[in-house]
């Protein structure tokens, strides 16, 4: 059925389903106080850390960080896309899912994501068949055998073969003009800039003379392919192009298959190549994924840390491998919340995970993983080799290099300890280092923050207020002067204002309903993190803290506006309305009377 699902229906659905019932059907829950608990279904554990809140209609695992609404749970647990999860919940309570049709763009037949993914799956089956039956596949089979792979492993990973012919896939699947266009848009075939008049109209297969590795997204759907050339030829590896459903910076090769193993091992291992993942799995090391020819991204790390608290990066020991490791370190810093660990494993020159596990075995490789260099040690070792630690200016240089990196860490014990380590290396006391970068100019964003709530940690007052409201929607009803709040122009304030408006219009809003309002927004992931943040506010102090934070935001807004008007008065003068506004702001300041809620 075409058309977008109306946001009002999503809101009604989340309001009517009970997340406890949804999860309890799949993961038996036990009541503990006002909430329910279970062992987390997303990672292996023996002590329950998976909590479901009926009041918030939200789940959260304190072990792996998994969290979300009833819709999100079905998407992750049952590998459903958003629409399928909505339809399942709707069917369960007897609702029919409506679709918006007015002003909707017409859906071109064969142009939906589902149509494209179907032809990608057909190509996947075709590639696998070619490995089994094509006369030219013998070289590919010999290559795989020489790399230590057996038929069972190749089948488990869906490995295939693309023949040398320029249009075998085209002839097999591109039987209609529509199918040809689908193949073009999925990147499976390419069209020449100046096609000739032959029957193929200038189309040719993208993958030729290559071993094919199907790439699954985190839900298990084949979304693209990686092809390794057999023998000589460039490029050595060729990937499907980026599409609306395939983003190299978001997917990891082997992740869907490795989810359970990562949870069982409490650790994920990131390698550089498809064959490394496949060979390690062949020898019993299955908690392994590979990037798709790109550097590690925050999205990669967020998905991995959701499954296990430790990530080990495995790189070649040469200059290129260490440069790649340093890039990975700079990305991982912002994801290193307390309880998480990252390590760096460097292999001998000329070796890779595939060769190590084949020649030395599983135990030898895992022993190397255990000896991986911890992230803090790698950071300080790398930086201290760049400066002369026998000189004062060398130590000062270390502070200037290490400070901005450490400042990227989330607030917590690890950040404190790394600043302590920097203090010991440089000889500067902690106070001179500025208490996590507040005195030294490590991080301009930290330096410029003002009016932090006393117990809000390292987030801004706006984020703190938003977090409190998400977790306690009834706080919206405590605001008396809502018209003043609507004047906030701070970046991101529109999200807070929208939530306040929704709750004041429908006081029964829950955390889950608020989050679903922003599912298609760029703010959704950020709001999910705020929804599960520990704010450490006593229940009887919540309202006072919330109102105080809102007042701080209003005070800051008035101060900023006053400074703008004063600066304008000096440069170009003010009109009558602006003069009146400035006088009112200055009067408020003199009387120490602030806007209140």
XYZ file of C-alpha atoms in Angstrom:
597
model
C 0.000 0.000 0.000
C 1.477 3.356 -1.069
C 1.749 6.475 1.064
C 3.292 7.526 4.344
C 1.821 6.381 7.653
C 0.331 9.478 9.376
C 2.159 10.690 12.457
C -1.167 10.912 14.299
C -1.681 7.179 13.808
C 1.811 6.395 15.121
C 1.042 8.475 18.198
C -2.288 6.684 18.705
C -0.660 3.288 18.241
C 2.106 3.941 20.787
C -0.508 5.273 23.201
C -2.675 2.129 22.875
C -0.099 -0.674 22.931
C 1.579 -1.717 26.164
C 5.310 -2.217 25.800
C 5.287 -4.689 28.687
C 2.918 -6.984 26.790
C 4.848 -6.582 23.539
C 8.172 -7.545 25.106
C 6.826 -10.140 27.548
C 5.514 -12.224 24.615
C 9.092 -12.601 23.415
C 11.204 -12.109 26.538
C 9.572 -13.194 29.833
C 9.590 -10.279 32.244
C 9.617 -10.199 36.051
C 8.191 -7.290 38.014
C 10.602 -5.387 40.229
C 8.975 -2.434 41.946
C 7.320 -0.173 39.380
C 9.274 -1.687 36.489
C 9.956 -5.074 34.870
C 13.251 -6.868 34.349
C 14.769 -9.655 32.255
C 18.088 -10.834 30.928
C 18.770 -8.724 27.874
C 17.820 -10.340 24.549
C 20.486 -8.328 22.738
C 23.565 -9.606 24.564
C 24.507 -12.562 26.747
C 24.164 -12.019 30.497
C 23.274 -13.962 33.630
C 22.196 -11.038 35.848
C 19.186 -9.107 34.508
C 20.012 -5.582 33.385
C 17.187 -5.183 30.853
C 14.472 -2.913 32.292
C 11.022 -2.097 30.922
C 9.138 0.917 32.273
C 5.341 0.784 31.858
C 5.087 4.430 32.872
C 7.527 5.654 30.242
C 6.622 2.888 27.752
C 10.362 2.583 27.193
C 12.969 -0.169 27.580
C 16.627 0.172 28.462
C 19.492 -2.267 29.050
C 22.095 -1.027 31.508
C 24.502 -3.672 30.217
C 24.686 -3.039 26.473
C 22.798 0.244 26.179
C 19.918 -1.059 24.043
C 16.877 1.181 24.416
C 13.708 2.292 22.672
C 9.941 2.097 22.328
C 7.702 -0.846 21.452
C 8.223 -0.079 17.767
C 11.984 0.086 18.220
C 12.004 -3.205 20.128
C 10.265 -5.069 17.293
C 12.605 -3.509 14.749
C 15.696 -4.694 16.620
C 14.457 -7.975 18.086
C 12.568 -9.305 15.057
C 14.700 -7.553 12.402
C 11.655 -5.691 11.078
C 11.703 -2.384 9.285
C 9.673 0.490 10.685
C 6.578 -0.116 8.574
C 6.522 -3.855 9.348
C 6.863 -3.160 13.082
C 3.997 -0.670 12.973
C 1.816 -3.117 11.033
C 2.494 -5.932 13.508
C 1.558 -3.778 16.491
C -1.530 -2.465 14.706
C -2.717 -5.960 13.780
C -2.308 -7.038 17.379
C -4.815 -4.482 18.657
C -7.112 -4.663 15.646
C -6.193 -1.417 13.884
C -5.756 -0.955 10.145
C -2.716 1.095 9.176
C -3.806 4.169 7.208
C -1.705 5.854 4.551
C -1.516 9.478 3.517
C -2.447 10.038 -0.105
C -3.099 13.773 -0.445
C -0.178 15.637 -2.021
C 1.822 12.407 -2.011
C 4.190 11.889 -4.911
C 3.057 9.059 -7.171
C 4.927 5.819 -6.608
C 6.596 4.703 -9.829
C 6.123 0.948 -10.378
C 9.345 -0.892 -9.604
C 10.945 2.135 -7.925
C 10.350 1.369 -4.235
C 13.150 0.296 -1.917
C 11.450 -3.087 -1.635
C 11.634 -3.527 -5.425
C 15.342 -2.698 -5.437
C 16.110 -5.014 -2.525
C 14.260 -7.850 -4.250
C 16.437 -7.606 -7.341
C 19.543 -7.364 -5.129
C 18.454 -10.623 -3.465
C 17.903 -12.208 -6.890
C 21.428 -11.186 -7.874
C 22.724 -12.677 -4.624
C 21.167 -16.039 -5.457
C 22.514 -15.816 -9.010
C 26.081 -15.116 -7.839
C 25.939 -18.105 -5.476
C 24.669 -20.333 -8.271
C 27.554 -19.258 -10.512
C 30.082 -20.353 -7.875
C 28.529 -23.813 -7.928
C 27.864 -24.267 -11.644
C 29.742 -21.847 -13.913
C 32.650 -23.433 -15.826
C 34.933 -20.492 -14.986
C 34.277 -20.746 -11.244
C 37.023 -23.323 -10.763
C 39.652 -20.624 -10.233
C 37.470 -18.966 -7.616
C 36.879 -22.268 -5.812
C 40.613 -22.994 -5.798
C 41.318 -19.551 -4.407
C 38.841 -20.066 -1.564
C 40.275 -23.509 -0.781
C 43.791 -22.105 -0.719
C 42.573 -19.527 1.793
C 41.396 -22.363 4.036
C 37.670 -22.089 3.354
C 35.371 -25.062 2.991
C 32.004 -25.263 1.264
C 30.093 -24.960 4.535
C 31.729 -21.644 5.427
C 31.302 -20.265 1.917
C 27.614 -21.191 2.006
C 27.142 -19.687 5.483
C 28.400 -16.320 4.235
C 26.604 -16.615 0.886
C 29.835 -16.231 -1.086
C 29.322 -16.164 -4.856
C 31.124 -15.696 -8.141
C 30.819 -13.124 -10.948
C 31.955 -14.582 -14.300
C 34.297 -12.741 -16.621
C 31.596 -12.081 -19.223
C 30.559 -8.441 -19.511
C 26.803 -9.082 -19.388
C 25.938 -12.482 -17.873
C 24.056 -10.913 -14.956
C 22.353 -8.462 -17.289
C 21.093 -11.276 -19.517
C 19.927 -13.305 -16.498
C 18.022 -10.595 -14.608
C 17.630 -7.610 -16.941
C 14.908 -9.193 -19.030
C 12.760 -6.029 -19.193
C 13.557 -2.315 -19.481
C 12.244 -1.864 -15.920
C 14.512 -4.636 -14.599
C 17.473 -3.079 -16.411
C 16.833 0.267 -14.737
C 16.533 -1.439 -11.359
C 19.897 -3.121 -11.940
C 21.425 0.233 -12.891
C 20.071 1.963 -9.773
C 21.318 -0.811 -7.492
C 24.768 -0.519 -9.069
C 24.781 -4.101 -10.354
C 25.120 -3.017 -13.954
C 26.543 0.141 -15.493
C 25.572 2.030 -18.603
C 28.187 3.504 -20.907
C 28.122 7.238 -21.506
C 27.772 6.600 -25.247
C 25.846 3.361 -25.658
C 25.928 1.682 -29.042
C 22.972 0.300 -30.878
C 23.413 -3.290 -29.688
C 20.677 -5.100 -27.841
C 22.207 -4.398 -24.448
C 22.077 -0.611 -25.095
C 25.571 -0.156 -23.652
C 24.910 -1.932 -20.329
C 27.581 -4.097 -18.740
C 27.970 -5.950 -15.434
C 29.695 -4.030 -12.639
C 31.210 -7.165 -11.071
C 33.286 -9.403 -13.374
C 35.898 -12.071 -12.580
C 35.374 -11.565 -8.876
C 34.512 -13.509 -5.772
C 31.333 -11.926 -4.431
C 30.619 -11.217 -0.763
C 26.986 -10.202 -0.072
C 26.710 -7.307 2.361
C 23.826 -7.461 4.825
C 22.537 -4.507 6.772
C 22.038 -4.697 10.538
C 18.601 -6.259 9.920
C 19.946 -9.085 7.786
C 18.808 -7.774 4.386
C 21.267 -8.034 1.478
C 21.810 -4.406 0.468
C 24.976 -4.569 -1.635
C 28.047 -6.565 -2.582
C 31.791 -6.551 -2.269
C 33.812 -8.185 -5.018
C 37.418 -9.371 -4.764
C 39.312 -9.765 -7.987
C 40.786 -13.201 -8.696
C 44.484 -12.922 -9.466
C 45.743 -9.679 -10.986
C 43.467 -6.726 -11.561
C 42.488 -3.402 -10.068
C 40.840 -2.423 -7.907
C 41.480 -5.404 -5.677
C 38.144 -4.862 -3.928
C 35.085 -3.286 -5.517
C 31.918 -2.411 -3.594
C 28.388 -1.575 -4.638
C 27.850 2.185 -4.890
C 26.027 4.090 -2.168
C 22.246 4.132 -2.458
C 19.350 5.265 -0.292
C 19.399 1.846 1.428
C 23.158 1.170 1.466
C 25.592 3.469 3.278
C 29.130 2.238 3.829
C 29.520 4.474 6.852
C 26.526 2.818 8.529
C 26.986 -0.897 7.762
C 29.607 -3.424 8.828
C 30.313 -6.643 6.977
C 29.216 -9.643 9.012
C 27.474 -7.671 11.776
C 24.077 -9.331 11.478
C 25.676 -12.777 11.586
C 28.009 -11.864 14.461
C 25.445 -10.241 16.787
C 25.007 -13.229 19.104
C 28.707 -14.063 19.132
C 29.617 -10.488 20.009
C 27.184 -10.605 22.908
C 28.512 -13.983 24.098
C 32.139 -12.834 23.925
C 31.264 -9.403 25.392
C 33.561 -8.019 22.718
C 33.627 -7.174 19.026
C 36.691 -7.314 16.782
C 36.942 -4.933 13.825
C 39.130 -6.040 10.910
C 39.799 -4.570 7.481
C 38.763 -7.246 4.971
C 35.927 -9.590 4.064
C 38.235 -12.600 3.954
C 39.473 -11.812 7.455
C 35.904 -12.060 8.775
C 35.176 -15.272 6.876
C 38.480 -17.003 7.766
C 38.227 -16.121 11.446
C 34.677 -17.502 11.538
C 35.939 -20.676 9.830
C 38.304 -21.172 12.791
C 35.724 -20.389 15.453
C 36.294 -16.645 15.991
C 32.849 -15.315 15.109
C 32.593 -12.001 16.964
C 34.229 -10.222 14.030
C 33.110 -7.531 11.582
C 34.814 -5.498 8.847
C 34.413 -1.963 7.598
C 33.442 -1.620 3.955
C 36.565 0.036 2.618
C 35.950 3.137 4.746
C 37.274 4.448 8.032
C 35.384 3.508 11.187
C 32.468 5.870 11.863
C 30.507 6.830 14.977
C 27.521 4.914 13.589
C 29.669 1.780 13.377
C 30.793 2.201 16.970
C 27.344 2.943 18.318
C 26.062 -0.300 16.810
C 28.981 -2.309 18.160
C 28.855 -0.830 21.669
C 25.160 -1.589 21.758
C 26.037 -5.297 21.508
C 29.090 -5.437 23.791
C 31.124 -2.998 25.925
C 34.493 -3.681 24.280
C 35.772 -3.100 20.743
C 39.186 -4.283 19.516
C 40.518 -2.816 16.274
C 42.852 -5.099 14.335
C 45.270 -3.416 11.923
C 48.450 -4.185 10.023
C 51.536 -3.102 11.935
C 52.902 -0.948 9.112
C 52.671 2.818 8.824
C 49.349 2.644 6.989
C 47.827 0.420 9.675
C 48.936 2.713 12.473
C 47.594 5.748 10.632
C 44.233 3.975 10.259
C 44.314 3.084 13.952
C 44.898 6.720 14.906
C 41.874 7.751 12.835
C 39.790 5.095 14.578
C 40.973 6.347 17.981
C 39.820 9.876 17.218
C 36.360 8.571 16.317
C 36.041 6.232 19.295
C 36.835 8.917 21.891
C 33.378 10.476 21.874
C 31.767 7.034 22.358
C 33.897 6.009 25.353
C 31.302 6.258 28.090
C 32.345 4.710 31.386
C 32.151 0.925 31.239
C 33.285 0.767 27.625
C 36.725 -0.302 26.429
C 38.618 -0.034 23.163
C 41.869 -1.735 22.210
C 44.247 -1.756 19.241
C 45.881 -4.918 17.915
C 48.775 -4.518 15.482
C 49.864 -7.569 13.501
C 53.410 -8.288 12.271
C 54.402 -6.927 8.862
C 53.041 -9.027 6.044
C 50.410 -10.697 8.218
C 46.671 -10.229 8.454
C 44.014 -11.913 10.638
C 43.375 -14.469 7.904
C 47.017 -15.555 7.690
C 47.504 -15.540 11.469
C 44.508 -17.775 12.210
C 45.346 -20.179 9.358
C 49.007 -20.615 10.301
C 48.874 -20.235 14.080
C 45.310 -21.213 14.950
C 42.413 -19.790 16.916
C 44.101 -19.686 20.328
C 47.125 -17.794 19.029
C 44.932 -15.155 17.416
C 42.736 -14.754 20.511
C 45.872 -14.452 22.637
C 46.918 -11.501 20.487
C 43.460 -9.979 20.949
C 43.848 -10.268 24.729
C 47.130 -8.351 24.458
C 45.636 -5.509 22.404
C 46.904 -2.070 23.419
C 44.251 -0.239 25.508
C 43.028 3.018 23.977
C 44.504 5.298 26.705
C 47.906 3.639 26.400
C 47.860 3.900 22.607
C 46.938 7.588 22.786
C 49.684 8.564 25.217
C 52.326 6.328 23.609
C 51.614 7.775 20.193
C 51.776 11.371 21.396
C 54.817 11.058 23.676
C 56.855 9.741 20.732
C 56.114 12.994 18.888
C 57.608 15.274 21.552
C 60.801 15.504 23.598
C 59.655 14.618 27.099
C 63.009 15.735 28.576
C 62.185 19.362 27.745
C 59.615 21.648 29.346
C 58.396 22.887 25.983
C 58.095 19.246 24.908
C 55.800 18.534 27.842
C 53.834 21.671 27.034
C 53.508 20.388 23.483
C 52.133 17.104 24.857
C 49.474 19.017 26.783
C 48.456 20.900 23.644
C 48.202 17.624 21.676
C 46.542 15.414 24.266
C 44.208 17.979 25.861
C 41.816 18.438 22.926
C 41.575 14.670 22.421
C 40.835 13.897 26.067
C 38.269 16.699 26.089
C 36.250 14.719 23.530
C 35.606 11.950 26.049
C 32.194 11.890 27.725
C 32.245 13.092 31.322
C 33.129 10.286 33.710
C 35.851 8.323 35.436
C 37.841 7.562 32.268
C 38.054 11.223 31.345
C 39.156 12.129 34.881
C 41.829 9.424 34.914
C 43.222 10.405 31.527
C 43.544 14.016 32.621
C 45.292 12.706 35.759
C 47.680 10.746 33.535
C 48.336 13.868 31.471
C 48.969 15.743 34.715
C 51.554 13.149 35.789
C 53.316 13.194 32.416
C 53.397 16.963 32.066
C 54.027 17.899 35.692
C 51.036 20.236 35.722
C 48.614 19.947 38.602
C 45.019 19.048 37.854
C 43.890 22.575 38.639
C 46.399 23.944 36.133
C 45.035 21.550 33.518
C 41.709 23.140 34.148
C 39.577 20.353 35.565
C 38.839 18.483 32.327
C 39.692 21.297 29.994
C 37.726 24.217 31.441
C 40.789 26.431 32.105
C 43.034 25.409 29.236
C 41.460 26.086 25.864
C 41.065 22.418 24.990
C 37.507 22.636 23.866
C 35.822 25.891 22.946
C 32.376 24.348 23.308
C 33.129 23.419 26.923
C 34.752 26.801 27.531
C 31.724 28.727 26.279
C 29.043 26.830 28.181
C 27.217 28.933 30.773
C 24.618 28.339 33.460
C 25.134 24.629 33.918
C 22.601 23.105 36.317
C 24.454 21.983 39.411
C 23.871 18.288 38.807
C 23.394 18.071 35.053
C 26.876 16.789 34.243
C 28.438 17.921 30.992
C 25.298 18.594 28.976
C 23.826 22.021 28.285
C 20.916 23.454 30.315
C 18.656 22.996 27.270
C 19.590 19.316 26.965
C 19.163 18.868 30.719
C 15.668 20.375 30.646
C 14.783 18.239 27.616
C 16.036 15.096 29.381
C 13.974 15.840 32.503
C 10.867 16.485 30.400
C 11.301 13.315 28.342
C 11.553 11.208 31.465
C 8.813 13.097 33.337
C 6.314 14.553 30.825
C 4.018 15.838 33.591
C 6.621 18.542 34.306
C 5.207 20.438 31.322
C 2.114 21.236 33.380
C 4.195 23.007 36.041
C 5.084 25.912 33.723
C 2.882 28.944 34.378
C 4.366 31.430 31.898
C 4.526 29.231 28.815
C 4.391 32.249 26.481
C 7.866 33.267 27.684
C 9.276 29.822 26.950
C 7.930 30.030 23.396
C 10.239 33.024 22.791
C 13.399 30.933 23.288
C 15.606 31.174 20.213
C 18.448 28.894 21.376
C 19.358 26.276 18.784
C 17.366 23.143 19.588
C 14.765 24.956 21.686
C 12.133 24.189 19.061
C 12.250 20.522 20.104
C 11.650 21.361 23.763
C 8.848 23.761 22.824
C 7.148 21.204 20.583
C 7.222 18.594 23.353
C 5.804 21.093 25.850
C 2.986 21.966 23.447
C 2.151 18.303 22.844
C 2.057 17.457 26.546
C 0.033 20.514 27.483
C -2.470 19.552 24.786
C -2.499 15.854 25.788
C -1.201 15.420 29.360
C -1.203 11.603 29.043
C 1.886 11.672 26.773
C 4.581 9.147 27.713
C 8.301 9.051 27.002
C 7.664 6.640 24.141
C 5.047 8.848 22.503
C 7.338 11.866 22.673
C 10.203 9.929 21.085
C 8.038 8.629 18.257
C 7.090 12.223 17.407
C 10.715 12.734 16.376
C 11.500 9.332 14.778
C 12.056 10.875 11.334
C 13.955 13.821 12.789
C 17.710 14.253 12.985
C 17.156 14.697 16.738
C 15.771 11.173 17.310
C 18.999 9.430 18.350
C 19.988 12.341 20.569
C 16.577 12.364 22.258
C 16.779 8.625 22.888
C 20.053 9.153 24.742
C 18.519 11.960 26.783
C 15.545 9.739 27.590
C 17.751 7.132 29.248
C 20.259 9.534 30.839
C 20.810 9.276 34.595
C 20.076 12.754 35.967
C 20.316 11.889 39.664
C 17.472 14.183 40.757
C 15.303 13.212 43.708
C 11.679 12.830 42.727
C 10.492 15.519 45.128
C 13.039 17.972 43.637
C 12.238 17.333 39.957
C 9.752 20.171 39.498
C 11.955 22.748 41.202
C 15.011 21.665 39.208
C 13.091 21.728 35.929
C 11.650 25.183 36.568
C 15.034 26.496 37.693
C 16.647 25.234 34.484
C 13.934 26.824 32.333
C 14.468 30.086 34.213
C 18.201 29.875 33.539
C 17.478 29.474 29.824
C 15.207 32.512 29.856
C 17.781 34.554 31.785
C 20.474 33.612 29.285
C 18.167 34.508 26.413
C 17.463 37.949 27.920
C 21.156 38.569 28.545
C 22.083 37.617 25.001
C 19.330 39.858 23.587
C 20.489 42.746 25.737
C 24.070 42.394 24.508
C 22.881 42.333 20.893
C 20.871 45.519 21.375
C 23.701 47.286 23.202
C 26.129 46.433 20.404
C 23.641 47.639 17.795
C 23.103 50.894 19.691
C 26.846 51.586 19.535
C 27.177 50.798 15.832
C 24.014 51.935 14.063
C 21.519 53.036 16.694
C 18.161 51.590 17.726
C 14.636 52.307 16.614
C 11.947 53.218 19.151
C 10.771 49.646 19.739
C 14.315 48.385 20.235
C 15.079 51.213 22.683
C 12.001 50.304 24.693
C 12.984 46.645 24.669
C 16.529 47.461 25.832
C 15.281 49.701 28.637
C 12.967 46.933 29.816
C 15.809 44.383 29.779
C 18.124 46.743 31.681
C 15.376 47.482 34.205
C 14.868 43.788 34.782
C 18.588 43.407 35.324
C 18.750 46.236 37.863
C 15.772 44.891 39.772
C 17.240 41.378 39.551
C 13.826 40.292 38.302
C 13.944 37.450 35.815
C 11.236 35.834 33.733
C 9.748 32.987 35.744
C 7.731 29.915 34.922
